[in-house]
Amino acid sequence: MIVFLRSVYALIFVFMLALTFWCATQENILAIPPVVLNDVWFRATLFDAYFAFLSFYLWVCYREKSLPFKVFMFFAITFLGNLAMSIYVLLALYRLKPGEGVEKLFSRQ
């Protein structure tokens, strides 16, 4: 299961990095047309994503002891989204000792 999760989160990171790079070369992120900004489904998707980010961040707060790291992760998740989250999970997965299972991933540090 650990190898599978490492693969999944590595793919998420690589895909999101490539997609972000490609999008950045195609259009300025600040040049979103008003028709998109006013679209109800765009707004719903944006709220959905940021509520998911908040849910993940609450797990990080549960898991981590360091307040400065929690603050850092808040900004990393807010501005980098799935890039930051996938790196966090990958680091946590690679820090597991041999024999430790997925349940250790969800325990406090």
mmCIF file of N, CA and C in Angstrom:
data_model
loop_
_atom_site.group_PDB
_atom_site.id
_atom_site.type_symbol
_atom_site.label_atom_id
_atom_site.label_comp_id
_atom_site.label_asym_id
_atom_site.label_seq_id
_atom_site.Cartn_x
_atom_site.Cartn_y
_atom_site.Cartn_z
ATOM 1 N N MET A 1 0.814 -1.196 0.000
ATOM 2 C CA MET A 1 0.000 0.000 0.000
ATOM 3 C C MET A 1 0.863 1.267 0.000
ATOM 4 N N ILE A 2 1.972 1.239 0.747
ATOM 5 C CA ILE A 2 2.852 2.406 0.824
ATOM 6 C C ILE A 2 3.431 2.725 -0.552
ATOM 7 N N VAL A 3 3.866 1.702 -1.268
ATOM 8 C CA VAL A 3 4.429 1.910 -2.615
ATOM 9 C C VAL A 3 3.363 2.483 -3.541
ATOM 10 N N PHE A 4 2.149 1.972 -3.444
ATOM 11 C CA PHE A 4 1.045 2.481 -4.257
ATOM 12 C C PHE A 4 0.799 3.963 -3.960
ATOM 13 N N LEU A 5 0.736 4.321 -2.678
ATOM 14 C CA LEU A 5 0.494 5.715 -2.296
ATOM 15 C C LEU A 5 1.629 6.628 -2.747
ATOM 16 N N ARG A 6 2.858 6.157 -2.625
ATOM 17 C CA ARG A 6 3.993 6.949 -3.120
ATOM 18 C C ARG A 6 3.849 7.210 -4.612
ATOM 19 N N SER A 7 3.453 6.190 -5.341
ATOM 20 C CA SER A 7 3.281 6.338 -6.794
ATOM 21 C C SER A 7 2.162 7.320 -7.120
ATOM 22 N N VAL A 8 1.051 7.200 -6.428
ATOM 23 C CA VAL A 8 -0.094 8.086 -6.676
ATOM 24 C C VAL A 8 0.283 9.540 -6.404
ATOM 25 N N TYR A 9 0.890 9.801 -5.253
ATOM 26 C CA TYR A 9 1.220 11.184 -4.908
ATOM 27 C C TYR A 9 2.362 11.736 -5.754
ATOM 28 N N ALA A 10 3.260 10.884 -6.196
ATOM 29 C CA ALA A 10 4.306 11.333 -7.128
ATOM 30 C C ALA A 10 3.681 11.712 -8.465
ATOM 31 N N LEU A 11 2.725 10.919 -8.933
ATOM 32 C CA LEU A 11 2.034 11.244 -10.188
ATOM 33 C C LEU A 11 1.240 12.541 -10.062
ATOM 34 N N ILE A 12 0.572 12.724 -8.944
ATOM 35 C CA ILE A 12 -0.169 13.972 -8.720
ATOM 36 C C ILE A 12 0.787 15.153 -8.787
ATOM 37 N N PHE A 13 1.925 15.038 -8.106
ATOM 38 C CA PHE A 13 2.890 16.135 -8.100
ATOM 39 C C PHE A 13 3.409 16.430 -9.504
ATOM 40 N N VAL A 14 3.839 15.401 -10.218
ATOM 41 C CA VAL A 14 4.397 15.592 -11.567
ATOM 42 C C VAL A 14 3.339 16.155 -12.510
ATOM 43 N N PHE A 15 2.129 15.605 -12.468
ATOM 44 C CA PHE A 15 1.062 16.079 -13.351
ATOM 45 C C PHE A 15 0.721 17.539 -13.060
ATOM 46 N N MET A 16 0.552 17.880 -11.790
ATOM 47 C CA MET A 16 0.192 19.254 -11.439
ATOM 48 C C MET A 16 1.317 20.233 -11.767
ATOM 49 N N LEU A 17 2.560 19.806 -11.585
ATOM 50 C CA LEU A 17 3.691 20.665 -11.934
ATOM 51 C C LEU A 17 3.719 20.919 -13.435
ATOM 52 N N ALA A 18 3.547 19.858 -14.225
ATOM 53 C CA ALA A 18 3.538 19.997 -15.687
ATOM 54 C C ALA A 18 2.352 20.846 -16.143
ATOM 55 N N LEU A 19 1.185 20.598 -15.576
ATOM 56 C CA LEU A 19 -0.006 21.361 -15.950
ATOM 57 C C LEU A 19 0.148 22.841 -15.592
ATOM 58 N N THR A 20 0.683 23.109 -14.411
ATOM 59 C CA THR A 20 0.895 24.492 -13.982
ATOM 60 C C THR A 20 1.889 25.196 -14.903
ATOM 61 N N PHE A 21 2.961 24.509 -15.249
ATOM 62 C CA PHE A 21 3.952 25.098 -16.161
ATOM 63 C C PHE A 21 3.321 25.375 -17.520
ATOM 64 N N TRP A 22 2.587 24.401 -18.049
ATOM 65 C CA TRP A 22 1.957 24.574 -19.358
ATOM 66 C C TRP A 22 0.964 25.742 -19.330
ATOM 67 N N CYS A 23 0.115 25.781 -18.307
ATOM 68 C CA CYS A 23 -0.867 26.869 -18.197
ATOM 69 C C CYS A 23 -0.178 28.229 -18.087
ATOM 70 N N ALA A 24 0.917 28.286 -17.333
ATOM 71 C CA ALA A 24 1.636 29.551 -17.161
ATOM 72 C C ALA A 24 2.229 30.043 -18.472
ATOM 73 N N THR A 25 2.545 29.126 -19.371
ATOM 74 C CA THR A 25 3.097 29.535 -20.670
ATOM 75 C C THR A 25 2.004 29.900 -21.665
ATOM 76 N N GLN A 26 0.756 29.573 -21.352
ATOM 77 C CA GLN A 26 -0.350 29.833 -22.265
ATOM 78 C C GLN A 26 -1.076 31.143 -21.976
ATOM 79 N N GLU A 27 -1.204 31.452 -20.680
ATOM 80 C CA GLU A 27 -2.027 32.607 -20.310
ATOM 81 C C GLU A 27 -1.659 33.092 -18.912
ATOM 82 N N ASN A 28 -1.754 34.383 -18.704
ATOM 83 C CA ASN A 28 -1.521 34.979 -17.395
ATOM 84 C C ASN A 28 -2.680 34.592 -16.471
ATOM 85 N N ILE A 29 -2.365 34.120 -15.285
ATOM 86 C CA ILE A 29 -3.413 33.697 -14.347
ATOM 87 C C ILE A 29 -4.317 34.864 -13.940
ATOM 88 N N LEU A 30 -3.795 36.076 -13.999
ATOM 89 C CA LEU A 30 -4.591 37.246 -13.623
ATOM 90 C C LEU A 30 -5.475 37.746 -14.760
ATOM 91 N N ALA A 31 -5.362 37.120 -15.920
ATOM 92 C CA ALA A 31 -6.142 37.553 -17.087
ATOM 93 C C ALA A 31 -7.386 36.692 -17.285
ATOM 94 N N ILE A 32 -8.002 36.271 -16.195
ATOM 95 C CA ILE A 32 -9.202 35.442 -16.292
ATOM 96 C C ILE A 32 -10.351 36.314 -16.797
ATOM 97 N N PRO A 33 -11.005 35.903 -17.868
ATOM 98 C CA PRO A 33 -12.106 36.709 -18.416
ATOM 99 C C PRO A 33 -13.266 36.825 -17.421
ATOM 100 N N PRO A 34 -13.941 37.965 -17.394
ATOM 101 C CA PRO A 34 -15.077 38.158 -16.478
ATOM 102 C C PRO A 34 -16.157 37.090 -16.630
ATOM 103 N N VAL A 35 -16.330 36.573 -17.841
ATOM 104 C CA VAL A 35 -17.351 35.546 -18.043
ATOM 105 C C VAL A 35 -17.035 34.302 -17.207
ATOM 106 N N VAL A 36 -15.756 34.006 -17.028
ATOM 107 C CA VAL A 36 -15.365 32.861 -16.197
ATOM 108 C C VAL A 36 -15.564 33.199 -14.724
ATOM 109 N N LEU A 37 -15.097 34.354 -14.311
ATOM 110 C CA LEU A 37 -15.216 34.754 -12.904
ATOM 111 C C LEU A 37 -16.665 34.817 -12.435
ATOM 112 N N ASN A 38 -17.568 35.137 -13.335
ATOM 113 C CA ASN A 38 -18.988 35.244 -12.982
ATOM 114 C C ASN A 38 -19.747 33.930 -13.125
ATOM 115 N N ASP A 39 -19.090 32.905 -13.615
ATOM 116 C CA ASP A 39 -19.750 31.615 -13.813
ATOM 117 C C ASP A 39 -19.965 30.926 -12.462
ATOM 118 N N VAL A 40 -21.183 30.469 -12.212
ATOM 119 C CA VAL A 40 -21.498 29.849 -10.914
ATOM 120 C C VAL A 40 -20.725 28.551 -10.699
ATOM 121 N N TRP A 41 -20.489 27.794 -11.760
ATOM 122 C CA TRP A 41 -19.747 26.544 -11.610
ATOM 123 C C TRP A 41 -18.268 26.795 -11.339
ATOM 124 N N PHE A 42 -17.724 27.865 -11.876
ATOM 125 C CA PHE A 42 -16.345 28.251 -11.547
ATOM 126 C C PHE A 42 -16.245 28.553 -10.055
ATOM 127 N N ARG A 43 -17.205 29.318 -9.551
ATOM 128 C CA ARG A 43 -17.209 29.655 -8.125
ATOM 129 C C ARG A 43 -17.382 28.416 -7.255
ATOM 130 N N ALA A 44 -18.295 27.542 -7.652
ATOM 131 C CA ALA A 44 -18.522 26.315 -6.878
ATOM 132 C C ALA A 44 -17.261 25.451 -6.852
ATOM 133 N N THR A 45 -16.591 25.349 -7.986
ATOM 134 C CA THR A 45 -15.366 24.554 -8.072
ATOM 135 C C THR A 45 -14.262 25.168 -7.218
ATOM 136 N N LEU A 46 -14.161 26.477 -7.236
ATOM 137 C CA LEU A 46 -13.153 27.168 -6.435
ATOM 138 C C LEU A 46 -13.402 26.952 -4.939
ATOM 139 N N PHE A 47 -14.656 27.104 -4.506
ATOM 140 C CA PHE A 47 -14.985 26.857 -3.099
ATOM 141 C C PHE A 47 -14.729 25.398 -2.729
ATOM 142 N N ASP A 48 -15.081 24.485 -3.620
ATOM 143 C CA ASP A 48 -14.851 23.066 -3.377
ATOM 144 C C ASP A 48 -13.366 22.792 -3.162
ATOM 145 N N ALA A 49 -12.533 23.351 -4.020
ATOM 146 C CA ALA A 49 -11.086 23.145 -3.907
ATOM 147 C C ALA A 49 -10.553 23.719 -2.595
ATOM 148 N N TYR A 50 -10.955 24.925 -2.265
ATOM 149 C CA TYR A 50 -10.416 25.540 -1.049
ATOM 150 C C TYR A 50 -10.961 24.904 0.229
ATOM 151 N N PHE A 51 -12.168 24.363 0.208
ATOM 152 C CA PHE A 51 -12.642 23.599 1.367
ATOM 153 C C PHE A 51 -11.857 22.292 1.500
ATOM 154 N N ALA A 52 -11.489 21.692 0.378
ATOM 155 C CA ALA A 52 -10.639 20.497 0.424
ATOM 156 C C ALA A 52 -9.262 20.856 0.977
ATOM 157 N N PHE A 53 -8.726 22.001 0.558
ATOM 158 C CA PHE A 53 -7.441 22.458 1.092
ATOM 159 C C PHE A 53 -7.534 22.661 2.603
ATOM 160 N N LEU A 54 -8.634 23.257 3.059
ATOM 161 C CA LEU A 54 -8.830 23.477 4.491
ATOM 162 C C LEU A 54 -8.896 22.145 5.240
ATOM 163 N N SER A 55 -9.605 21.173 4.688
ATOM 164 C CA SER A 55 -9.700 19.850 5.314
ATOM 165 C C SER A 55 -8.321 19.214 5.445
ATOM 166 N N PHE A 56 -7.531 19.292 4.389
ATOM 167 C CA PHE A 56 -6.177 18.737 4.415
ATOM 168 C C PHE A 56 -5.330 19.486 5.443
ATOM 169 N N TYR A 57 -5.457 20.802 5.459
ATOM 170 C CA TYR A 57 -4.684 21.614 6.400
ATOM 171 C C TYR A 57 -5.022 21.253 7.852
ATOM 172 N N LEU A 58 -6.275 20.979 8.147
ATOM 173 C CA LEU A 58 -6.656 20.580 9.505
ATOM 174 C C LEU A 58 -5.991 19.266 9.894
ATOM 175 N N TRP A 59 -5.835 18.355 8.931
ATOM 176 C CA TRP A 59 -5.111 17.107 9.188
ATOM 177 C C TRP A 59 -3.643 17.413 9.481
ATOM 178 N N VAL A 60 -3.051 18.322 8.721
ATOM 179 C CA VAL A 60 -1.659 18.725 8.964
ATOM 180 C C VAL A 60 -1.530 19.293 10.378
ATOM 181 N N CYS A 61 -2.472 20.135 10.785
ATOM 182 C CA CYS A 61 -2.437 20.720 12.132
ATOM 183 C C CYS A 61 -2.549 19.652 13.211
ATOM 184 N N TYR A 62 -3.357 18.643 12.976
ATOM 185 C CA TYR A 62 -3.483 17.536 13.927
ATOM 186 C C TYR A 62 -2.168 16.772 14.023
ATOM 187 N N ARG A 63 -1.544 16.555 12.888
ATOM 188 C CA ARG A 63 -0.365 15.706 12.783
ATOM 189 C C ARG A 63 0.914 16.369 13.279
ATOM 190 N N GLU A 64 1.063 17.638 13.033
ATOM 191 C CA GLU A 64 2.326 18.332 13.297
ATOM 192 C C GLU A 64 2.304 19.075 14.633
ATOM 193 N N LYS A 65 3.471 19.187 15.255
ATOM 194 C CA LYS A 65 3.595 19.888 16.538
ATOM 195 C C LYS A 65 4.029 21.341 16.371
ATOM 196 N N SER A 66 4.857 21.606 15.397
ATOM 197 C CA SER A 66 5.496 22.913 15.253
ATOM 198 C C SER A 66 4.541 23.973 14.705
ATOM 199 N N LEU A 67 4.337 25.040 15.472
ATOM 200 C CA LEU A 67 3.485 26.138 15.016
ATOM 201 C C LEU A 67 4.055 26.823 13.771
ATOM 202 N N PRO A 68 5.359 27.126 13.722
ATOM 203 C CA PRO A 68 5.886 27.735 12.492
ATOM 204 C C PRO A 68 5.666 26.854 11.255
ATOM 205 N N PHE A 69 5.796 25.541 11.418
ATOM 206 C CA PHE A 69 5.563 24.648 10.282
ATOM 207 C C PHE A 69 4.090 24.659 9.875
ATOM 208 N N LYS A 70 3.195 24.715 10.848
ATOM 209 C CA LYS A 70 1.760 24.788 10.545
ATOM 210 C C LYS A 70 1.436 26.060 9.767
ATOM 211 N N VAL A 71 2.036 27.169 10.174
ATOM 212 C CA VAL A 71 1.828 28.440 9.466
ATOM 213 C C VAL A 71 2.389 28.342 8.051
ATOM 214 N N PHE A 72 3.592 27.784 7.926
ATOM 215 C CA PHE A 72 4.194 27.588 6.604
ATOM 216 C C PHE A 72 3.283 26.750 5.715
ATOM 217 N N MET A 73 2.758 25.658 6.261
ATOM 218 C CA MET A 73 1.897 24.775 5.468
ATOM 219 C C MET A 73 0.593 25.462 5.084
ATOM 220 N N PHE A 74 0.078 26.331 5.937
ATOM 221 C CA PHE A 74 -1.130 27.076 5.581
ATOM 222 C C PHE A 74 -0.903 27.867 4.293
ATOM 223 N N PHE A 75 0.194 28.603 4.249
ATOM 224 C CA PHE A 75 0.477 29.407 3.056
ATOM 225 C C PHE A 75 0.860 28.537 1.862
ATOM 226 N N ALA A 76 1.595 27.464 2.107
ATOM 227 C CA ALA A 76 1.974 26.562 1.014
ATOM 228 C C ALA A 76 0.734 25.944 0.374
ATOM 229 N N ILE A 77 -0.194 25.467 1.190
ATOM 230 C CA ILE A 77 -1.418 24.853 0.667
ATOM 231 C C ILE A 77 -2.300 25.900 -0.001
ATOM 232 N N THR A 78 -2.405 27.078 0.608
ATOM 233 C CA THR A 78 -3.243 28.135 0.039
ATOM 234 C C THR A 78 -2.757 28.557 -1.341
ATOM 235 N N PHE A 79 -1.445 28.698 -1.501
ATOM 236 C CA PHE A 79 -0.917 29.220 -2.763
ATOM 237 C C PHE A 79 -0.485 28.145 -3.757
ATOM 238 N N LEU A 80 -0.126 26.960 -3.269
ATOM 239 C CA LEU A 80 0.351 25.907 -4.175
ATOM 240 C C LEU A 80 -0.610 24.731 -4.291
ATOM 241 N N GLY A 81 -1.601 24.654 -3.417
ATOM 242 C CA GLY A 81 -2.623 23.622 -3.511
ATOM 243 C C GLY A 81 -2.076 22.207 -3.515
ATOM 244 N N ASN A 82 -2.454 21.455 -4.533
ATOM 245 C CA ASN A 82 -2.078 20.049 -4.619
ATOM 246 C C ASN A 82 -0.583 19.825 -4.760
ATOM 247 N N LEU A 83 0.149 20.800 -5.251
ATOM 248 C CA LEU A 83 1.610 20.662 -5.295
ATOM 249 C C LEU A 83 2.155 20.542 -3.871
ATOM 250 N N ALA A 84 1.755 21.443 -2.995
ATOM 251 C CA ALA A 84 2.216 21.413 -1.605
ATOM 252 C C ALA A 84 1.699 20.175 -0.877
ATOM 253 N N MET A 85 0.447 19.834 -1.116
ATOM 254 C CA MET A 85 -0.141 18.690 -0.412
ATOM 255 C C MET A 85 0.516 17.381 -0.831
ATOM 256 N N SER A 86 0.800 17.225 -2.112
ATOM 257 C CA SER A 86 1.429 15.984 -2.567
ATOM 258 C C SER A 86 2.857 15.868 -2.039
ATOM 259 N N ILE A 87 3.589 16.982 -1.971
ATOM 260 C CA ILE A 87 4.941 16.943 -1.396
ATOM 261 C C ILE A 87 4.872 16.563 0.080
ATOM 262 N N TYR A 88 3.930 17.139 0.810
ATOM 263 C CA TYR A 88 3.782 16.823 2.230
ATOM 264 C C TYR A 88 3.536 15.325 2.430
ATOM 265 N N VAL A 89 2.610 14.765 1.663
ATOM 266 C CA VAL A 89 2.291 13.340 1.813
ATOM 267 C C VAL A 89 3.479 12.480 1.385
ATOM 268 N N LEU A 90 4.136 12.844 0.291
ATOM 269 C CA LEU A 90 5.311 12.078 -0.145
ATOM 270 C C LEU A 90 6.392 12.065 0.931
ATOM 271 N N LEU A 91 6.678 13.220 1.511
ATOM 272 C CA LEU A 91 7.683 13.268 2.578
ATOM 273 C C LEU A 91 7.261 12.404 3.763
ATOM 274 N N ALA A 92 5.991 12.473 4.126
ATOM 275 C CA ALA A 92 5.490 11.652 5.235
ATOM 276 C C ALA A 92 5.609 10.165 4.910
ATOM 277 N N LEU A 93 5.315 9.792 3.671
ATOM 278 C CA LEU A 93 5.411 8.386 3.271
ATOM 279 C C LEU A 93 6.856 7.901 3.278
ATOM 280 N N TYR A 94 7.774 8.731 2.833
ATOM 281 C CA TYR A 94 9.181 8.331 2.805
ATOM 282 C C TYR A 94 9.820 8.351 4.187
ATOM 283 N N ARG A 95 9.209 9.024 5.137
ATOM 284 C CA ARG A 95 9.724 9.035 6.512
ATOM 285 C C ARG A 95 9.266 7.823 7.319
ATOM 286 N N LEU A 96 8.312 7.072 6.790
ATOM 287 C CA LEU A 96 7.856 5.871 7.494
ATOM 288 C C LEU A 96 8.998 4.868 7.581
ATOM 289 N N LYS A 97 9.119 4.252 8.731
ATOM 290 C CA LYS A 97 10.145 3.222 8.919
ATOM 291 C C LYS A 97 9.639 1.905 8.350
ATOM 292 N N PRO A 98 10.563 1.013 7.965
ATOM 293 C CA PRO A 98 10.126 -0.299 7.465
ATOM 294 C C PRO A 98 9.216 -0.985 8.487
ATOM 295 N N GLY A 99 8.126 -1.510 8.002
ATOM 296 C CA GLY A 99 7.175 -2.194 8.866
ATOM 297 C C GLY A 99 6.036 -1.309 9.352
ATOM 298 N N GLU A 100 6.212 0.005 9.271
ATOM 299 C CA GLU A 100 5.126 0.898 9.663
ATOM 300 C C GLU A 100 4.110 0.960 8.537
ATOM 301 N N GLY A 101 2.867 0.920 8.898
ATOM 302 C CA GLY A 101 1.806 0.918 7.902
ATOM 303 C C GLY A 101 1.191 2.287 7.701
ATOM 304 N N VAL A 102 0.124 2.294 6.925
ATOM 305 C CA VAL A 102 -0.582 3.526 6.600
ATOM 306 C C VAL A 102 -1.132 4.190 7.861
ATOM 307 N N GLU A 103 -1.496 3.402 8.860
ATOM 308 C CA GLU A 103 -2.053 3.983 10.081
ATOM 309 C C GLU A 103 -1.076 4.962 10.743
ATOM 310 N N LYS A 104 0.212 4.725 10.598
ATOM 311 C CA LYS A 104 1.226 5.632 11.155
ATOM 312 C C LYS A 104 1.177 6.994 10.455
ATOM 313 N N LEU A 105 0.774 6.977 9.202
ATOM 314 C CA LEU A 105 0.656 8.212 8.426
ATOM 315 C C LEU A 105 -0.373 9.153 9.052
ATOM 316 N N PHE A 106 -1.369 8.597 9.711
ATOM 317 C CA PHE A 106 -2.456 9.400 10.276
ATOM 318 C C PHE A 106 -2.268 9.714 11.756
ATOM 319 N N SER A 107 -1.146 9.302 12.330
ATOM 320 C CA SER A 107 -0.922 9.569 13.749
ATOM 321 C C SER A 107 -0.131 10.858 13.934
ATOM 322 N N ARG A 108 -0.195 11.373 15.134
ATOM 323 C CA ARG A 108 0.536 12.605 15.446
ATOM 324 C C ARG A 108 2.029 12.328 15.458
ATOM 325 N N GLN A 109 2.794 13.364 15.163
ATOM 326 C CA GLN A 109 4.257 13.243 15.132
ATOM 327 C C GLN A 109 4.853 13.470 16.497
#
